[in-house]
PDB file of C-alpha atoms in Angstrom:
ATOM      1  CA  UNK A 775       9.969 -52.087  18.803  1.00 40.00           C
ATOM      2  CA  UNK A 776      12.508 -50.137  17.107  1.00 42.00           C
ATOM      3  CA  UNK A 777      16.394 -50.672  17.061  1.00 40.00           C
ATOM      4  CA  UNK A 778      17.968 -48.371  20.100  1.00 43.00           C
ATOM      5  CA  UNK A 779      19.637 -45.073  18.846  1.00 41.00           C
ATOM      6  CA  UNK A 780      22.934 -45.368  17.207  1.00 37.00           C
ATOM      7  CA  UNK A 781      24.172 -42.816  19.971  1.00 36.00           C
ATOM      8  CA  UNK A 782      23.423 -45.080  22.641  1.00 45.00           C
ATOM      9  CA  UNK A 783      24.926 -48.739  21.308  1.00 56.00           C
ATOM     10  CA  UNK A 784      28.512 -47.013  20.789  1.00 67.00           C
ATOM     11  CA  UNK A 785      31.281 -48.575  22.576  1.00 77.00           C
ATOM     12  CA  UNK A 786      31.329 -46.541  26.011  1.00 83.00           C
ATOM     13  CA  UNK A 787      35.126 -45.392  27.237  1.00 91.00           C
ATOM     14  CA  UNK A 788      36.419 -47.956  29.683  1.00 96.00           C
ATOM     15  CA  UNK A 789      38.567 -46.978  32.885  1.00 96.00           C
ATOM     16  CA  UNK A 790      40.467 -48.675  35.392  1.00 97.00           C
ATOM     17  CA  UNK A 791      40.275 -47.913  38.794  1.00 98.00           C
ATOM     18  CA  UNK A 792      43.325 -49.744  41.054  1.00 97.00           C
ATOM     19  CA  UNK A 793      44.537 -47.095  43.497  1.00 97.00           C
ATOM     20  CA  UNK A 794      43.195 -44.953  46.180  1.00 97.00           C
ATOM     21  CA  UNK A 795      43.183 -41.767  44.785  1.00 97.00           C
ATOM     22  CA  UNK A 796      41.335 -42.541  41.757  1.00 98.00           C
ATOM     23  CA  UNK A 797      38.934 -44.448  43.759  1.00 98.00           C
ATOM     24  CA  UNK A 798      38.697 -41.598  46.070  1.00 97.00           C
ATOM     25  CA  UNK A 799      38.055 -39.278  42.890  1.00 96.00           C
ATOM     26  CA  UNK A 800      35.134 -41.732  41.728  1.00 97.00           C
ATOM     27  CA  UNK A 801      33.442 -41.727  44.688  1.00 97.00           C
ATOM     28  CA  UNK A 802      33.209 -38.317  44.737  1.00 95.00           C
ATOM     29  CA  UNK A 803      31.297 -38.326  41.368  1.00 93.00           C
ATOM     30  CA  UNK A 804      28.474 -40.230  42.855  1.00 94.00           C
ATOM     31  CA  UNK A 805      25.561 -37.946  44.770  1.00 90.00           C
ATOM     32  CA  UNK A 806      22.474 -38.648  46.425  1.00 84.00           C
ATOM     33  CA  UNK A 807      20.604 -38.230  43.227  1.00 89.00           C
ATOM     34  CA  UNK A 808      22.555 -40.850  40.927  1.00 93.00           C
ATOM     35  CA  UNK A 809      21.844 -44.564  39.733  1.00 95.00           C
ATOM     36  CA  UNK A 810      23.996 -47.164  39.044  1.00 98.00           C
ATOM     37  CA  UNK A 811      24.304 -49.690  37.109  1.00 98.00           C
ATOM     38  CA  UNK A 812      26.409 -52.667  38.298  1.00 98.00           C
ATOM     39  CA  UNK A 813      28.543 -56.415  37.825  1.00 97.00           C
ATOM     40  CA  UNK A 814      30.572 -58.253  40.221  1.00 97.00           C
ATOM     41  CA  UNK A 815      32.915 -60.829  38.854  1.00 96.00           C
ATOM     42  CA  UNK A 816      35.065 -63.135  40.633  1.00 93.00           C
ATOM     43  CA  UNK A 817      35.725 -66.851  41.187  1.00 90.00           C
ATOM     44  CA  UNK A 818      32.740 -68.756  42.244  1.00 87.00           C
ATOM     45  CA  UNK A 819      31.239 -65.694  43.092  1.00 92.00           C
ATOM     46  CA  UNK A 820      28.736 -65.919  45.395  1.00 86.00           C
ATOM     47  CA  UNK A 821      29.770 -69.256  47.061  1.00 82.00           C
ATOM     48  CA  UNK A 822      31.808 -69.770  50.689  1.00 76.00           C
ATOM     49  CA  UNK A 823      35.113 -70.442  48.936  1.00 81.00           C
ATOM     50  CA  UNK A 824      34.522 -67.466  46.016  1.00 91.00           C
ATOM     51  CA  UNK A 825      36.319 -64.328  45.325  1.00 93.00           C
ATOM     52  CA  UNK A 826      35.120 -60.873  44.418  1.00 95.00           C
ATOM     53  CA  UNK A 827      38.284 -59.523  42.365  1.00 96.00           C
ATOM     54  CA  UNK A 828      36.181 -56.597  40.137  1.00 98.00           C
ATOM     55  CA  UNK A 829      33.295 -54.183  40.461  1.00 98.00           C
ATOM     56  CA  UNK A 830      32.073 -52.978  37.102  1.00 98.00           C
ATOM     57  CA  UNK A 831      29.896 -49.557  37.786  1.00 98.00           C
ATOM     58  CA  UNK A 832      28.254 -47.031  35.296  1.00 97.00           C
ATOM     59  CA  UNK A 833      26.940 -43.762  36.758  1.00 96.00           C
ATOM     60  CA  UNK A 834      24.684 -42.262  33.989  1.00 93.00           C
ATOM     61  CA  UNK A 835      24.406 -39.528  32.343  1.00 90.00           C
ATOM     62  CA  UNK A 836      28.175 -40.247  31.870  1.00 87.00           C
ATOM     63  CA  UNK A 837      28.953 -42.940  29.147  1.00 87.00           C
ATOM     64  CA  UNK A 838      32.307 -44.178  31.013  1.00 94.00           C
ATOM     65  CA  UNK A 839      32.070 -47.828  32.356  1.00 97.00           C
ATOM     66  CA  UNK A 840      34.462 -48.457  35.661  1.00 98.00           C
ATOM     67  CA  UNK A 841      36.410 -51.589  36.537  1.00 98.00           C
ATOM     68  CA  UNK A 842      37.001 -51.462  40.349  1.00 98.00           C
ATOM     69  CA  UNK A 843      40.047 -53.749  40.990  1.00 98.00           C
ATOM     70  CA  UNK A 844      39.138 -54.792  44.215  1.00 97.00           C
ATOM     71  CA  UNK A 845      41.683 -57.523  44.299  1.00 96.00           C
ATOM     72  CA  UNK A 846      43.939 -55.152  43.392  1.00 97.00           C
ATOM     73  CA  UNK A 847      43.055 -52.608  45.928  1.00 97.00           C
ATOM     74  CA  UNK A 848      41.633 -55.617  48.717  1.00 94.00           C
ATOM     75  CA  UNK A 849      39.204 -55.238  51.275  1.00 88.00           C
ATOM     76  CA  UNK A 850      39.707 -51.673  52.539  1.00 94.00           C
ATOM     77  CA  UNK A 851      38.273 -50.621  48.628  1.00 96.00           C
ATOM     78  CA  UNK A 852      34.813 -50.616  49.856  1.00 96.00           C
ATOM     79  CA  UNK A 853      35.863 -48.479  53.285  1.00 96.00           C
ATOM     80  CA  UNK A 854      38.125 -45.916  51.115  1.00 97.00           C
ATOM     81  CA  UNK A 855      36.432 -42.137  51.385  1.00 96.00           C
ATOM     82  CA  UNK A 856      37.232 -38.999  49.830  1.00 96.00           C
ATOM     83  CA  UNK A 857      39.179 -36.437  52.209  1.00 93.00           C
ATOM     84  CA  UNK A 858      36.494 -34.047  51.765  1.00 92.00           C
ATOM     85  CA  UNK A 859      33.502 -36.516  53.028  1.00 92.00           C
ATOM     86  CA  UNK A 860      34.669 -39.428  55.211  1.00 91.00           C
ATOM     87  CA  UNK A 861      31.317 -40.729  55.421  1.00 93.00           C
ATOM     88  CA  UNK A 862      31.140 -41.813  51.759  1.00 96.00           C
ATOM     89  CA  UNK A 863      32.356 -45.330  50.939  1.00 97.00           C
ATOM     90  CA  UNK A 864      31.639 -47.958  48.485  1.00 97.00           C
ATOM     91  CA  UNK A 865      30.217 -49.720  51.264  1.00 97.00           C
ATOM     92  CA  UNK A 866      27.841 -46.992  52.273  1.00 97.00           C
ATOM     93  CA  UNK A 867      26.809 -46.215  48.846  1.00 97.00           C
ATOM     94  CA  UNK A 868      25.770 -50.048  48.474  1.00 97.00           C
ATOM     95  CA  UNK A 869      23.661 -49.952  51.521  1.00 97.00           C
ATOM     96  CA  UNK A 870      22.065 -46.507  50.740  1.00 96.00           C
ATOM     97  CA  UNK A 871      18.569 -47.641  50.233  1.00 95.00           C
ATOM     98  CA  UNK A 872      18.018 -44.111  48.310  1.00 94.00           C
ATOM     99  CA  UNK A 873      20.868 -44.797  45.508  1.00 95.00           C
ATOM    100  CA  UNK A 874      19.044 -47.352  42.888  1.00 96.00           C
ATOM    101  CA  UNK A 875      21.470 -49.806  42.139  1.00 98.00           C
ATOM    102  CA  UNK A 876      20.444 -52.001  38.813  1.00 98.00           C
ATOM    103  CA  UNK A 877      21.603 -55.384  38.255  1.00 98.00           C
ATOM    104  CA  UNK A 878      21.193 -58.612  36.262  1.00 97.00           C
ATOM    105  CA  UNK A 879      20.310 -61.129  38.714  1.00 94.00           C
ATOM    106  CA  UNK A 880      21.372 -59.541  42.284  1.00 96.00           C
ATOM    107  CA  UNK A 881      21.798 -63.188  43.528  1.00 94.00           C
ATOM    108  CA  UNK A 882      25.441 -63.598  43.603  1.00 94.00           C
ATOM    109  CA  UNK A 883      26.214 -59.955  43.629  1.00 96.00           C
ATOM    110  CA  UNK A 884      24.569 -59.489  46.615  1.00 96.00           C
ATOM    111  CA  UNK A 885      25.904 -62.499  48.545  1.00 94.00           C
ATOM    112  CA  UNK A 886      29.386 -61.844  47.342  1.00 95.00           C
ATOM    113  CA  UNK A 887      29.201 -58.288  48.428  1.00 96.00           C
ATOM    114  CA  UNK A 888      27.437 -59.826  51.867  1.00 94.00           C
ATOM    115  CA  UNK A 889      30.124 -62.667  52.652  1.00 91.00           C
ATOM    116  CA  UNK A 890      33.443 -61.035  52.047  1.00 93.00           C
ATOM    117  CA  UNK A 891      32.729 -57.577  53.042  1.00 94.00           C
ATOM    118  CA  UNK A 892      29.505 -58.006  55.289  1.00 93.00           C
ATOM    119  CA  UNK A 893      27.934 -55.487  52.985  1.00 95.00           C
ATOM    120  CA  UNK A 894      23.866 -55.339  53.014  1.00 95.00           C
ATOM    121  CA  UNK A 895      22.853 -54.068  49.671  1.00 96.00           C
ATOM    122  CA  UNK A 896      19.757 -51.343  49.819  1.00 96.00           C
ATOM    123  CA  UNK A 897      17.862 -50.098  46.980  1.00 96.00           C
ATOM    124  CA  UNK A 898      18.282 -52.818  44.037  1.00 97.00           C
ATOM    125  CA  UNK A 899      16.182 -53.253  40.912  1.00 97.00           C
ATOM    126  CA  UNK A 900      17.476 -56.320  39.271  1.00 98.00           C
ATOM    127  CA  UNK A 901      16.380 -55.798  35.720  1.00 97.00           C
ATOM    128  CA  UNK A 902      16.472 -59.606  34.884  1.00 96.00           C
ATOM    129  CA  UNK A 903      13.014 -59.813  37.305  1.00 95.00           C
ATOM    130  CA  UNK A 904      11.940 -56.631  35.556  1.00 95.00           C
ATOM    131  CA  UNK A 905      11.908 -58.528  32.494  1.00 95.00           C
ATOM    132  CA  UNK A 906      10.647 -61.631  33.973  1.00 91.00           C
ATOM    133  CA  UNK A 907       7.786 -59.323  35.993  1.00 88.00           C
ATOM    134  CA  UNK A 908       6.508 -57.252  32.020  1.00 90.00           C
ATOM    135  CA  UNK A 909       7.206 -60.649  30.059  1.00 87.00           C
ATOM    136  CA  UNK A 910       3.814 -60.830  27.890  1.00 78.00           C
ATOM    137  CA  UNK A 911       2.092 -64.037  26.905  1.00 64.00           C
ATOM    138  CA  UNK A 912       2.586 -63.548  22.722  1.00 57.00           C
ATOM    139  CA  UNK A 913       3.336 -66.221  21.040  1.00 46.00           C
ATOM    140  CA  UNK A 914       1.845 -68.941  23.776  1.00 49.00           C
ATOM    141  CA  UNK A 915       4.641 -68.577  26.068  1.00 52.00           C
ATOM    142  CA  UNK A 916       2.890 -68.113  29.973  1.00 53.00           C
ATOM    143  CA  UNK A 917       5.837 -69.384  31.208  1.00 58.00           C
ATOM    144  CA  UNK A 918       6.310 -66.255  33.551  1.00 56.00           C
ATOM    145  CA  UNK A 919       9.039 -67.711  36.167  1.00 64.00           C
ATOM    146  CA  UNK A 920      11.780 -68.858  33.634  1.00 84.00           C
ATOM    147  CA  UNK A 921      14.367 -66.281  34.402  1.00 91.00           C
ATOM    148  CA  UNK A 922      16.627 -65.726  31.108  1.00 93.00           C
ATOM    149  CA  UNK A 923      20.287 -64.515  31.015  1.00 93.00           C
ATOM    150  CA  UNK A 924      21.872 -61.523  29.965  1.00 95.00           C
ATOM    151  CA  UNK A 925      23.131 -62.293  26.906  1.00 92.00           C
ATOM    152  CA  UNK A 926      19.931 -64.187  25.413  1.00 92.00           C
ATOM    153  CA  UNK A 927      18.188 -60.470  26.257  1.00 95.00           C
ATOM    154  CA  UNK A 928      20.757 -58.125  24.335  1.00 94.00           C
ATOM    155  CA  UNK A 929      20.579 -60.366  21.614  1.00 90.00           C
ATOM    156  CA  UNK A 930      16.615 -61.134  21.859  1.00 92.00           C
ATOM    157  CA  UNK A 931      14.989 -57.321  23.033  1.00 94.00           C
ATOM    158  CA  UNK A 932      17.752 -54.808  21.972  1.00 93.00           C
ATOM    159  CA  UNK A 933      17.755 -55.268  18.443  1.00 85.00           C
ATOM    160  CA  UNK A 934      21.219 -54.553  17.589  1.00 89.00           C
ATOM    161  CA  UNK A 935      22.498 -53.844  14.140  1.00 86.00           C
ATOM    162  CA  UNK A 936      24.147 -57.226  12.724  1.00 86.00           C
ATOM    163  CA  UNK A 937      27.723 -55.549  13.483  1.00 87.00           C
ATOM    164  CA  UNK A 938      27.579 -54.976  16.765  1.00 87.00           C
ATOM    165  CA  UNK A 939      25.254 -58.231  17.281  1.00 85.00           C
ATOM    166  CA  UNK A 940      27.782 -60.623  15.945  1.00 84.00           C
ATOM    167  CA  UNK A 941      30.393 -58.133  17.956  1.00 86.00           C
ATOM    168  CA  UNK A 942      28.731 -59.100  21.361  1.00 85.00           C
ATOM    169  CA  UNK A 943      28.199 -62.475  20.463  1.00 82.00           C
ATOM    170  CA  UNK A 944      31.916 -62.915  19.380  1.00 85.00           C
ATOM    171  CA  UNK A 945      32.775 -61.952  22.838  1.00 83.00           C
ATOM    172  CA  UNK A 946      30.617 -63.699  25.156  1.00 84.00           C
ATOM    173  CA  UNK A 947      31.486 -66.873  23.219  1.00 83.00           C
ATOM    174  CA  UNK A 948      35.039 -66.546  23.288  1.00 83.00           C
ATOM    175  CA  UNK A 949      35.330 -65.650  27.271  1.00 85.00           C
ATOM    176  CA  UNK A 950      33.021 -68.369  27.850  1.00 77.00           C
ATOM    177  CA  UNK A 951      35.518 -70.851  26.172  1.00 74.00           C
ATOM    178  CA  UNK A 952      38.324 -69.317  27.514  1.00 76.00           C
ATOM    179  CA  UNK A 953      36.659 -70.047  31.520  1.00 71.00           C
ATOM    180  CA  UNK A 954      36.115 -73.434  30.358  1.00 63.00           C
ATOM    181  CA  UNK A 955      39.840 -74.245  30.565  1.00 61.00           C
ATOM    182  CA  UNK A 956      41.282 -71.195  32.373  1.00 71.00           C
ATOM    183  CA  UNK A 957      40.552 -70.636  36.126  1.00 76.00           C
ATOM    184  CA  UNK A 958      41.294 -67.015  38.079  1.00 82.00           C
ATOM    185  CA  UNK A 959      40.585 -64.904  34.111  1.00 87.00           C
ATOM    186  CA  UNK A 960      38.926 -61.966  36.390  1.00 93.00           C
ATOM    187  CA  UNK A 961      42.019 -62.623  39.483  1.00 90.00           C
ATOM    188  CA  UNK A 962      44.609 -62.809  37.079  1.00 91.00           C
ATOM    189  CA  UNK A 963      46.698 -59.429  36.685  1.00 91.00           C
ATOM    190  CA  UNK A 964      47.799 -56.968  34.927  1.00 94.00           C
ATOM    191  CA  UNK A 965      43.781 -57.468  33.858  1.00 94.00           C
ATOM    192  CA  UNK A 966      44.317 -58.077  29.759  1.00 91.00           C
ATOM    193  CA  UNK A 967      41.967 -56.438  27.590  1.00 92.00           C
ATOM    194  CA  UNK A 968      39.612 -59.228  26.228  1.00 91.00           C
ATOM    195  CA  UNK A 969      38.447 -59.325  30.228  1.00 94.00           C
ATOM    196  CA  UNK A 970      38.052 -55.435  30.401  1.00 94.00           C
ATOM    197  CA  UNK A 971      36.201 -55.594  27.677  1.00 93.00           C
ATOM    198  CA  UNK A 972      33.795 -58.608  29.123  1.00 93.00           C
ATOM    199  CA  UNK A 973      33.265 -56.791  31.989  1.00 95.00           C
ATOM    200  CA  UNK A 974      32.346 -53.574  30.788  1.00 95.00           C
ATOM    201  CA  UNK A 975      29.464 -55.614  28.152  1.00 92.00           C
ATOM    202  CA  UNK A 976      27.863 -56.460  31.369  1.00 93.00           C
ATOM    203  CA  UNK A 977      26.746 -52.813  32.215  1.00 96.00           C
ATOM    204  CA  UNK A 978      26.951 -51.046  29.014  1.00 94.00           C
ATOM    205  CA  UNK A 979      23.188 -52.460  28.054  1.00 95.00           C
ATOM    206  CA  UNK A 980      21.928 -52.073  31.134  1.00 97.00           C
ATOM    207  CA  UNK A 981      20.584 -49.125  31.011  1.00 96.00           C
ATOM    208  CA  UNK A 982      19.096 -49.709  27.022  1.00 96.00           C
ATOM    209  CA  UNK A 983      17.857 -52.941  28.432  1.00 97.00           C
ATOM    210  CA  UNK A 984      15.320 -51.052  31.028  1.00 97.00           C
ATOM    211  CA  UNK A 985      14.334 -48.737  29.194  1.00 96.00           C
ATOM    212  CA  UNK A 986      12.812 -51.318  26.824  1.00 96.00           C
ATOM    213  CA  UNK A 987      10.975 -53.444  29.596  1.00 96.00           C
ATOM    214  CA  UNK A 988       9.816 -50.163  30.964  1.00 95.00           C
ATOM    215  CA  UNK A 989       8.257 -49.492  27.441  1.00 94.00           C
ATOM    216  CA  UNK A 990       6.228 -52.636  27.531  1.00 93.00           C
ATOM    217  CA  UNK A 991       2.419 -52.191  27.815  1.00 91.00           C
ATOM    218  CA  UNK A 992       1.848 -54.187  31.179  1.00 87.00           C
ATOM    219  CA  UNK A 993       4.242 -51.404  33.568  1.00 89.00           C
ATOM    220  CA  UNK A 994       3.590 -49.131  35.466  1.00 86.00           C
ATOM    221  CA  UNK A 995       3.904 -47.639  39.383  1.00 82.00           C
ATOM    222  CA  UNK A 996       2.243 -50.516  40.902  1.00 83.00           C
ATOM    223  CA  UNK A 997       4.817 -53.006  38.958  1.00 84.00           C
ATOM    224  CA  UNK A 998       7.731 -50.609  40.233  1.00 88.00           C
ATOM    225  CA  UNK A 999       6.659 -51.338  43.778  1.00 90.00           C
ATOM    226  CA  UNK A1000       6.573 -55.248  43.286  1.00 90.00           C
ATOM    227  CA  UNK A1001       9.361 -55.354  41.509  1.00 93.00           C
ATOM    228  CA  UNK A1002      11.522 -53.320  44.457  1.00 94.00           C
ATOM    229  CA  UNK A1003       9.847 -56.115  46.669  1.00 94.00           C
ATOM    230  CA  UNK A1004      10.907 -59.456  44.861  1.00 94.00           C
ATOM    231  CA  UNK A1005      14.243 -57.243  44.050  1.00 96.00           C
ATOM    232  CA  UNK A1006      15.301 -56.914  47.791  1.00 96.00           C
ATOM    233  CA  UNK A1007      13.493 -60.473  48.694  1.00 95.00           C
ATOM    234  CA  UNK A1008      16.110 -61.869  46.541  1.00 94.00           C
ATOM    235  CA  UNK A1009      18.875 -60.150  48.142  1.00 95.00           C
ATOM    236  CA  UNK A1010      18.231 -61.087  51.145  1.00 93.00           C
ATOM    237  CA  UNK A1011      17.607 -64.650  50.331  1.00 92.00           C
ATOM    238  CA  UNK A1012      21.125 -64.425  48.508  1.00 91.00           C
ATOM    239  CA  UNK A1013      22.766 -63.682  51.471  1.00 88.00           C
ATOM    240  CA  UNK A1014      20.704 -66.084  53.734  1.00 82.00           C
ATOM    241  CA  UNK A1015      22.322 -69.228  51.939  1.00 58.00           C
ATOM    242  CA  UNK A1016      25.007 -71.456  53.704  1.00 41.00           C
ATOM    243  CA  UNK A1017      25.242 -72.411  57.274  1.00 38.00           C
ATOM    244  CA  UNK A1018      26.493 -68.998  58.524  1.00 44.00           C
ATOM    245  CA  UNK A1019      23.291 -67.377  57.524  1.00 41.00           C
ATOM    246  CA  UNK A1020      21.111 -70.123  58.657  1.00 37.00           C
ATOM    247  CA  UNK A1021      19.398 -67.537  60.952  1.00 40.00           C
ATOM    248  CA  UNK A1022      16.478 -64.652  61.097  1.00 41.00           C
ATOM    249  CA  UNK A1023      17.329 -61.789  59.496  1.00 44.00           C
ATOM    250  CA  UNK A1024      19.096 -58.888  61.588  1.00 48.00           C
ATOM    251  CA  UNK A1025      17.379 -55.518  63.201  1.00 50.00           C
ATOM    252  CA  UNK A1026      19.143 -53.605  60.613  1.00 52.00           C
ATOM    253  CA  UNK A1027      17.901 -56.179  57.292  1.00 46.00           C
ATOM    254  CA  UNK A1028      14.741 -55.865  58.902  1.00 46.00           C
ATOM    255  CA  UNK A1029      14.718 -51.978  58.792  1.00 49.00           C
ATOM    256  CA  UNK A1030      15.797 -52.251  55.474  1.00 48.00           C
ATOM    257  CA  UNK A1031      13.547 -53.997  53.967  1.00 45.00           C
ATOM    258  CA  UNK A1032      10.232 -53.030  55.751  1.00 44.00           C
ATOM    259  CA  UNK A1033       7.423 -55.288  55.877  1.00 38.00           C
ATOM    260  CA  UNK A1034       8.545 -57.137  53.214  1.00 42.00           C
ATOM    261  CA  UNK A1035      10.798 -59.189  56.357  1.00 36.00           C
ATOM    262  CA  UNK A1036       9.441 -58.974  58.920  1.00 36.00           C
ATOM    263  CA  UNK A1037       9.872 -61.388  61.720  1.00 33.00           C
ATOM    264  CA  UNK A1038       6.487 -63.127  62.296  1.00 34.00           C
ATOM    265  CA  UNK A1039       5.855 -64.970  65.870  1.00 35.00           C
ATOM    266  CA  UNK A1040       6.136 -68.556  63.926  1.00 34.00           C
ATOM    267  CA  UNK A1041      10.060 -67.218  63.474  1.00 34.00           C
ATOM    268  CA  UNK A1042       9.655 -67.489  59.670  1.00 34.00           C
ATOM    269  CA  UNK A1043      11.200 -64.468  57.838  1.00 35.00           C
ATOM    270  CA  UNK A1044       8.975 -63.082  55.678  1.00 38.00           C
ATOM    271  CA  UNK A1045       5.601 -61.207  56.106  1.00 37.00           C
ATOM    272  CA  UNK A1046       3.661 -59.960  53.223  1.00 38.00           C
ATOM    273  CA  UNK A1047       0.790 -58.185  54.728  1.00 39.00           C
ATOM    274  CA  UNK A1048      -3.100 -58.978  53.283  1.00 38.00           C
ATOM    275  CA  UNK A1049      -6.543 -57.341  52.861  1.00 40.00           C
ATOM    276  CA  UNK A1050      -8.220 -57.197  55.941  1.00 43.00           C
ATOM    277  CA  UNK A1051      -5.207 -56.763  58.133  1.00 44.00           C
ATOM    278  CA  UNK A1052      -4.443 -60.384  58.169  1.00 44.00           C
ATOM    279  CA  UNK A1053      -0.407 -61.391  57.183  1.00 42.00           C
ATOM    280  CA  UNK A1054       0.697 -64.134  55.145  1.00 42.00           C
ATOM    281  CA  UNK A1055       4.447 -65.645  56.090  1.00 40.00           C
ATOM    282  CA  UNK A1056       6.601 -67.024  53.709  1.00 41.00           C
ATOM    283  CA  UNK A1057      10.111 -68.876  54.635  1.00 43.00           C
ATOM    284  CA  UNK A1058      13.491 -68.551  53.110  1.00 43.00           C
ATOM    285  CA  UNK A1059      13.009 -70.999  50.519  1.00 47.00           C
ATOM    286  CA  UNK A1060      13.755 -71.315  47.044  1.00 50.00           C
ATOM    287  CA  UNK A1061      10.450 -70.299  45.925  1.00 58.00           C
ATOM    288  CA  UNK A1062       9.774 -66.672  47.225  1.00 63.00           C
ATOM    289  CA  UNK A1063      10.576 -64.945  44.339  1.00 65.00           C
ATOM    290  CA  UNK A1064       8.740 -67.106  42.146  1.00 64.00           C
ATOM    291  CA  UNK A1065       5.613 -66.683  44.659  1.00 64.00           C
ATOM    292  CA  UNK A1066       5.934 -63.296  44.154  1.00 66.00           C
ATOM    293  CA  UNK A1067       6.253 -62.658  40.440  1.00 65.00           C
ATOM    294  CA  UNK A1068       3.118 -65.452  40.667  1.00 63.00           C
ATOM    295  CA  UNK A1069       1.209 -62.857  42.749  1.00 66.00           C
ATOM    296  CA  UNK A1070       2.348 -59.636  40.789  1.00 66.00           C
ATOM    297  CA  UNK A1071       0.795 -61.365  37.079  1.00 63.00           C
ATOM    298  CA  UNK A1072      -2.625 -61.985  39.045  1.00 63.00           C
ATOM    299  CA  UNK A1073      -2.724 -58.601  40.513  1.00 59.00           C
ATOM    300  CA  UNK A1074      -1.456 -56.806  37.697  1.00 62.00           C
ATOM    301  CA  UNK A1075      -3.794 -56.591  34.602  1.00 55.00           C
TER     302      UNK A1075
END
């Protein structure tokens, strides 16, 4: 596999969004049509007590990376329109099952998004199950459920020149020390520029980092199917954890997600339909996404 284009690995402009207008003016670059490529960070994101303080969003073709200050701007950031088109939100654009949304592991993204702003997320492909779903067997390793992070796949699949390798690594390492001993880096403000910078290295591959697990010999259609399947299955199991969403699914997940949940008579929440019209139901548990990556290797030559 050769190294990306040099075009492609250069440091992307970063912006800061923190006020109404230039979130309204944002919003208004985003169609029907476009893709996004996305981080939440907070403080124990994801969990009952956590905080969602910044959205990090690149819209391609355009090389700009956006920080969304949501603590900054507080909840009414995701139900903000433009004058000209009151219908379009962050909020609605999340739950827009026809605007693809990528992300590294959707789990705490999605739950974050689902907790503090009641926000159903629609049309994911988290790229970290993409990689998981095309991972070959070379070198002995049929280990096909071990998910792996972010940064061990920039620096294992991208190939980066040994600059901006030792660049990436620099950083990672030295905002990882610095939340060993510092609580609140991504609540803290004015937001200081080694934390821009973090954020914005959590989108910028993104879109590198598909393309190369789209290149690998074992995709195709039938694997972009599965993975939208196992993508919004672990969604909704994101936001189906804790004892508020100890429950079935609403009409409107349901809807959502097609027959991928629905409610069987048993009251389990998931129903993957089988040859012969028959349906196999699946719980909420821990292992559904595993199950299905399982069934997607013995399907998919």
């Amino acid at each position: 596999m050769g190294s990306p284009p040099a075009s492609s690995t250069r440091s992307p402009k970063v912006s800061l969004i923190d006020s109404v207008p230039a979130l309204q003016q944002f919003l208004k670059t985003i169609t029907p049509c476009s893709s996004l490529y996305l981080d939440l960070e907070g403080t124990n994101l994801g969990r009952y007590d956590g905080t969602l303080d910044i959205m990090t969003v690149l819209v391609p073709p355009h090389q700009e990376v956006r920080l969304l200050d949501i603590k900054t701007l507080g909840k009414k950031a995701l139900a903000i329109s433009p004058p000209e088109d009151t219908t379009k939100t962050l909020k609605s654009i999340l739950e827009d099952p026809t605007t693809v949304k990528y992300i590294w592991s959707a789990r705490n993204d999605a739950a974050a998004l689902n907790w503090l702003f009641n926000v159903e997320m629609r049309g994911v492909l988290d790229i970290q199950l993409l990689e998981t779903l095309t991972r070959s067997n070379d070198n002995g390793n049929n280990n096909k459920r071990r998910d792996i992070s972010l940064d061990t796949a920039v620096e294992r699949d991208l190939q980066l020149n040994a600059q901006e390798q030792a660049r990436w690594h620099k950083l990672k390492k030295k905002f990882h020390g610095r939340m060993t001993w510092a609580r609140g880096l991504f609540s803290s403000r004015p937001l200081d520029a080694r934390t821009i910078r973090y954020c914005a290295g959590d989108v910028r591959y993104l879109p590198l980092l598909q393309k190369v697990y789209e290149e690998r010999p074992v995709y195709n259609a039938q694997f972009l199917e599965t993975l939208r399947m196992a993508s919004a299955a672990r969604v909704l199991q994101a936001c189906g954890r804790g004892e508020r969403k100890r429950t079935r699914p609403t009409a409107s997940q349901r809807r959502s997600f097609g027959t991928l949940t629905q409610i069987s008579p048993r009251g389990e929440a998931f129903a993957f339909p089988r040859a012969g019209g028959q349906t196999a139901y699946r719980g909420l548990g821990s292992t559904l996404v595993p199950k299905l990556v399982f069934l997607a290797r013995r399907v998919i030559p």
